Short mmCIF file of C-alpha atoms in Angstrom, two decimals:
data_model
loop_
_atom_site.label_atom_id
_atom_site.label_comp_id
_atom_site.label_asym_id
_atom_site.label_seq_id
_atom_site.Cartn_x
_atom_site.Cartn_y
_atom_site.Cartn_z
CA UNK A 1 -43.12 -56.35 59.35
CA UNK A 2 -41.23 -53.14 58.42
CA UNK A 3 -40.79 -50.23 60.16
CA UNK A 4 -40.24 -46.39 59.90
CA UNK A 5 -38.07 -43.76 61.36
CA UNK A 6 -41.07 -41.39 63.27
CA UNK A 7 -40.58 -37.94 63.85
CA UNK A 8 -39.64 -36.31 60.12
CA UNK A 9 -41.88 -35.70 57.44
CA UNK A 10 -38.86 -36.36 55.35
CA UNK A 11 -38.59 -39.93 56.72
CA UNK A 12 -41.66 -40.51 55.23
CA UNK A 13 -40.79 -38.99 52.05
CA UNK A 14 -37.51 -42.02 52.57
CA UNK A 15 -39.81 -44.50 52.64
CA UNK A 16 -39.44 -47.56 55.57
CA UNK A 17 -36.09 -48.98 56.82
CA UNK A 18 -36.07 -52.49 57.34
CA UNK A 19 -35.98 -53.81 60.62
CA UNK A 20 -32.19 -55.80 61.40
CA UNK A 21 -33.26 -59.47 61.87
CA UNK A 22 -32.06 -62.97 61.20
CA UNK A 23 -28.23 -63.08 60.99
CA UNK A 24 -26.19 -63.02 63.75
CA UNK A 25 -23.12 -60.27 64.26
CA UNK A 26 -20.70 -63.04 63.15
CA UNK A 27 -22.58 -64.27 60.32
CA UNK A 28 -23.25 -60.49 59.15
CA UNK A 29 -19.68 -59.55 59.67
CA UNK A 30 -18.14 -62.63 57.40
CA UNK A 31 -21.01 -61.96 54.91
CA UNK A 32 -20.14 -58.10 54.82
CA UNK A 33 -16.15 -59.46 54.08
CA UNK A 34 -16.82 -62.19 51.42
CA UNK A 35 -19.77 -60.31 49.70
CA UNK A 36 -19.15 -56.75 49.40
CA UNK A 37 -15.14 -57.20 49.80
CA UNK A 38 -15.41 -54.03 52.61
CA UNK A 39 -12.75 -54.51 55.74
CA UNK A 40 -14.30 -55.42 59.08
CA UNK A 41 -12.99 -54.99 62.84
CA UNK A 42 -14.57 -56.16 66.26
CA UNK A 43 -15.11 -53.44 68.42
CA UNK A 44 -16.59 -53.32 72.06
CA UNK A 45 -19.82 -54.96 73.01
CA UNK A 46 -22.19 -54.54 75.55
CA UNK A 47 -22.49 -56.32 78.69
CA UNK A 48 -24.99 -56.55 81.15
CA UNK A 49 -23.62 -54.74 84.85
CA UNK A 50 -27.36 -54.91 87.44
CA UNK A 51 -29.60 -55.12 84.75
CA UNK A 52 -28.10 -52.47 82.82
CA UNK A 53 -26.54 -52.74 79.11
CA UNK A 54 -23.17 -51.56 79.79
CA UNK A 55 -20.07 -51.22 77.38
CA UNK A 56 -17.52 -53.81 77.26
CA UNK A 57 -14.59 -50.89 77.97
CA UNK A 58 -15.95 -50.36 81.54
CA UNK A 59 -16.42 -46.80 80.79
CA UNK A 60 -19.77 -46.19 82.40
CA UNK A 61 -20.19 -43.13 80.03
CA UNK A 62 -19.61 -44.35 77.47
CA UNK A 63 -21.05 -42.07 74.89
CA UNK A 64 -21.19 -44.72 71.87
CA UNK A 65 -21.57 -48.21 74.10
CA UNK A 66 -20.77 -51.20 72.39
CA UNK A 67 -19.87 -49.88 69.33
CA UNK A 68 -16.47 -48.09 69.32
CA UNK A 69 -12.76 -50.02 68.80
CA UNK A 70 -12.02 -52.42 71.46
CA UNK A 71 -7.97 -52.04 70.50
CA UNK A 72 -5.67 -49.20 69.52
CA UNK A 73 -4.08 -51.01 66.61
CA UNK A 74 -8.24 -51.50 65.34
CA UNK A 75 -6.80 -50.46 61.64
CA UNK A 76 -3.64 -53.04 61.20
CA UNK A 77 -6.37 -55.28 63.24
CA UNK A 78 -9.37 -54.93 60.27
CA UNK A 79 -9.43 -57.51 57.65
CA UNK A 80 -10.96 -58.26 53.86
CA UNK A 81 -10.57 -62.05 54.57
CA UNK A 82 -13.41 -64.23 55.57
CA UNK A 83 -11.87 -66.69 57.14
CA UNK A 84 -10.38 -64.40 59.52
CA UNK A 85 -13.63 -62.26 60.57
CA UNK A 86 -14.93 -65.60 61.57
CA UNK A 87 -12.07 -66.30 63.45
CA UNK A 88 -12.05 -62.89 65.02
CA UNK A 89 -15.82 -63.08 66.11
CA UNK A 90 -15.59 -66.57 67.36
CA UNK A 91 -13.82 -64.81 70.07
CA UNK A 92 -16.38 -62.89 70.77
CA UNK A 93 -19.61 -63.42 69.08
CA UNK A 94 -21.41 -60.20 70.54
CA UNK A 95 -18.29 -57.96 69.69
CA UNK A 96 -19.75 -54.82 67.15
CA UNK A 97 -19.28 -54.83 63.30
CA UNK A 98 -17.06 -51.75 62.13
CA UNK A 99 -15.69 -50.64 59.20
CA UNK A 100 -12.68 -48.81 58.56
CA UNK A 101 -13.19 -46.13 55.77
CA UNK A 102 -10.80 -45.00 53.60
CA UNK A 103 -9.90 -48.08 51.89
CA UNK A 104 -13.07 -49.47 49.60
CA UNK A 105 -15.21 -46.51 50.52
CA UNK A 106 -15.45 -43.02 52.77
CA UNK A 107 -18.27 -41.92 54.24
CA UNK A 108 -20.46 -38.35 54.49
CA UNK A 109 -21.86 -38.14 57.75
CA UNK A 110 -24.74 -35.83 58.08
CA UNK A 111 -27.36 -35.28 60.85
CA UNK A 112 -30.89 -37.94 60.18
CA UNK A 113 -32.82 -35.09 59.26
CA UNK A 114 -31.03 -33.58 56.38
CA UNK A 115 -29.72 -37.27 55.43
CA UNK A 116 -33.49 -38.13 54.76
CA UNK A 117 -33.91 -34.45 53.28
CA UNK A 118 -31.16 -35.10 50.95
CA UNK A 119 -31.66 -38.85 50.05
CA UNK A 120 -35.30 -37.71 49.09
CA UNK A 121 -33.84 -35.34 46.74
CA UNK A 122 -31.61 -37.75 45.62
CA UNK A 123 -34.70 -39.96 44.72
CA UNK A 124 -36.22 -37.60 42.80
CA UNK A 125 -32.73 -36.48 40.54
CA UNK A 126 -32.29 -40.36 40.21
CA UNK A 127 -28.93 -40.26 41.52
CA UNK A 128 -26.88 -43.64 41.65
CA UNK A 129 -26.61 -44.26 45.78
CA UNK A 130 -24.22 -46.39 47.39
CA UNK A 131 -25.03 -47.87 50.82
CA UNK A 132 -26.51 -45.85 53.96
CA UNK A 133 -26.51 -46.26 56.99
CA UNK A 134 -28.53 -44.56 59.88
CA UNK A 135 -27.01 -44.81 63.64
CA UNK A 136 -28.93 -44.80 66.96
CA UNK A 137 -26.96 -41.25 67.45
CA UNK A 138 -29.37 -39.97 64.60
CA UNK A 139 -26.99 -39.65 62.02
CA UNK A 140 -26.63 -40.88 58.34
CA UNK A 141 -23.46 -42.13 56.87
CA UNK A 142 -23.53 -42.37 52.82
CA UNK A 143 -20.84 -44.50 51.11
CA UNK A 144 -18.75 -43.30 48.37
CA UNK A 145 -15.60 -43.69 46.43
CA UNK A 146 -12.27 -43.07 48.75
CA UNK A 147 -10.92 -39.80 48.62
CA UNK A 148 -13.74 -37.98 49.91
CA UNK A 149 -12.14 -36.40 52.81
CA UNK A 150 -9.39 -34.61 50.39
CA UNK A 151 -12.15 -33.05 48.33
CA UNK A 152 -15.11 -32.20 50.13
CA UNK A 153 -13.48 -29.15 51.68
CA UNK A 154 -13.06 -27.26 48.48
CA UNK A 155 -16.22 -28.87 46.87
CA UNK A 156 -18.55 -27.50 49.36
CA UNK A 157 -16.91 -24.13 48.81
CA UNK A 158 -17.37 -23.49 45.24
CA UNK A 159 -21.21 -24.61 46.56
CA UNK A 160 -21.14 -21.08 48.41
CA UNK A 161 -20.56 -22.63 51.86
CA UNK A 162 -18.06 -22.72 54.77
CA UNK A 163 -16.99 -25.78 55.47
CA UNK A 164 -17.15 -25.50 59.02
CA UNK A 165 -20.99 -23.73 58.73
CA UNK A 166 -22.27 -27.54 57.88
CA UNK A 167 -22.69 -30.63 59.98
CA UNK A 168 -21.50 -32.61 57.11
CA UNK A 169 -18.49 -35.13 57.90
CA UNK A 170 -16.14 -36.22 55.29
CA UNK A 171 -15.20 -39.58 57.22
CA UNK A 172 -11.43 -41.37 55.46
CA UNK A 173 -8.31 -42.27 56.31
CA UNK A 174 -8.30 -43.18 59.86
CA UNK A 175 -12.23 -43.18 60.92
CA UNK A 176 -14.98 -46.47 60.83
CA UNK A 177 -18.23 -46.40 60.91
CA UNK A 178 -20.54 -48.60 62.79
CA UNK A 179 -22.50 -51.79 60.40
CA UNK A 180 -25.93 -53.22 60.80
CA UNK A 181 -26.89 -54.96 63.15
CA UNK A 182 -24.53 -53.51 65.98
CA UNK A 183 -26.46 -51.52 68.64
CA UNK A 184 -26.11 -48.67 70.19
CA UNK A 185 -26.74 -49.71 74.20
CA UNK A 186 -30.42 -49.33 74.67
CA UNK A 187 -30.66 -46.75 71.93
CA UNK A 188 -30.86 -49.51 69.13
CA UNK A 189 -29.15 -50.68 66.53
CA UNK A 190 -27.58 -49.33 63.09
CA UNK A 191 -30.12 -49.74 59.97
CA UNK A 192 -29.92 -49.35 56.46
CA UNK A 193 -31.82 -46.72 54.70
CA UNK A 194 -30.07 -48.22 51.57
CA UNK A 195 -29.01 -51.46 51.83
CA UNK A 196 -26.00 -53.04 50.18
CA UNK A 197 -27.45 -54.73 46.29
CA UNK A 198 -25.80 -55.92 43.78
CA UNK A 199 -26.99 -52.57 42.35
CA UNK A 200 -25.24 -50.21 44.63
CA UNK A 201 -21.77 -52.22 44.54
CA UNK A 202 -20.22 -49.40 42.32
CA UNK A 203 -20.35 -46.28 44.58
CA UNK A 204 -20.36 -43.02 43.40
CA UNK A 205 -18.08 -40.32 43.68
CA UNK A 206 -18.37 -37.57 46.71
CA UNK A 207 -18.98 -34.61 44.38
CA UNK A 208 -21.94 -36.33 42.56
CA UNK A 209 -24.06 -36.46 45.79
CA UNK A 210 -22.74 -33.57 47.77
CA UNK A 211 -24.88 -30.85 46.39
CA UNK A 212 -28.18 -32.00 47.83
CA UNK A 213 -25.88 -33.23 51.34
CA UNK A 214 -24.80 -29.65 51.64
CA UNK A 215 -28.32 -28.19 50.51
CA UNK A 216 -29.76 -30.45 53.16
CA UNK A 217 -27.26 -29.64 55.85
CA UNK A 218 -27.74 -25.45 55.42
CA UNK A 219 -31.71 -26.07 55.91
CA UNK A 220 -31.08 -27.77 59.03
CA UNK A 221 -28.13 -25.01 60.25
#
């Protein structure tokens, strides 16, 4: 069984996201290391406190549990190496799966709505697509080549916009995302609306998919 993302017309344009299943974080983590080369880090994970799912940092606000660093040195801490993720998890197999950007790929962060606005678009200009990802928090992350955060500024300028008028994140140097199948507390877990293929292991650059990103975005402002 598949499922959709309910509540957009444009996440039916998308098409269905595959429910996470099968792997475990450990196995998913090693897999994402040896197969796709990207660096991986443990972060937090959630414990149950009375019934409730509550973040392994003991923050009981926390406003990402179970799925934000667990350490301050996370980026000296995240590794290509397989044998080390497993090592790492074995510690603690229900610790999150995140990935540091800025070394084999950025990430544009957009809001869910214009991310499935935009990777319609996409579609239909038969634009080459890296990964995506799509977060409890209703947000889409897009892989591309490194560098990202040094161009989009400028970029989505000579596009006729101000920078700071779009909810579009240029995410480097410095910043992770969050990897299937790591969950958000009770708000569920990270998909892919475009999974990792052998097809999508060359990502493209920022400026080829930032038109329809920033298009998407100024609908939604």
């Amino acid at each position: 069984m598949e499922e959709t993302i309910p509540g957009t017309e444009t996440a039916q344009i998308a098409g269905q996201i595959p429910q996470q299943r099968g792997d475990s974080l450990p196995e998913t983590a090693v897999r994402y290391a040896e197969e796709r080369h990207w660096d991986v880090f443990p972060g937090t994970w959630l414990e149950a406190v009375d019934g409730v799912q509550r973040c392994s940092c003991g923050d009981a606000a926390c406003a990402v549990p179970g799925a934000h660093p667990a350490r301050d040195d996370w980026a000296t801490q995240a590794t290509g190496s397989a044998t080390v993720a497993r090592r790492m998890w074995q510690k603690q197999p229900t610790a999150s799966i995140l990935l540091p950007t800025g070394r084999t790929f950025d990430a544009l962060s957009v809001p869910e709505t214009a991310g499935f606005l935009a990777l319609a678009r996409m579609q239909r200009m038969e634009l080459m697509l890296g990964p995506v990802t799509l977060t409890p928090d209703r947000r889409m992350q897009f892989f591309v080549l490194p560098g990202a955060t040094v161009k989009v500024p400028d970029l989505v300028r000579k596009l006729g916009w101000s920078p700071a008028s779009l909810d579009l994140v240029a995410l480097g140097e410095g910043s992770y995302v969050a990897a299937p199948p790591t969950r958000f507390g009770a708000r569920g877990a990270v998909q892919w609306a475009c999974r990792p293929t052998p097809a999508n292991r060359w990502l493209p650059d920022a400026e080829e998919l930032l038109s329809p990103l920033a298009y998407a975005c100024g609908r939604e402002r």
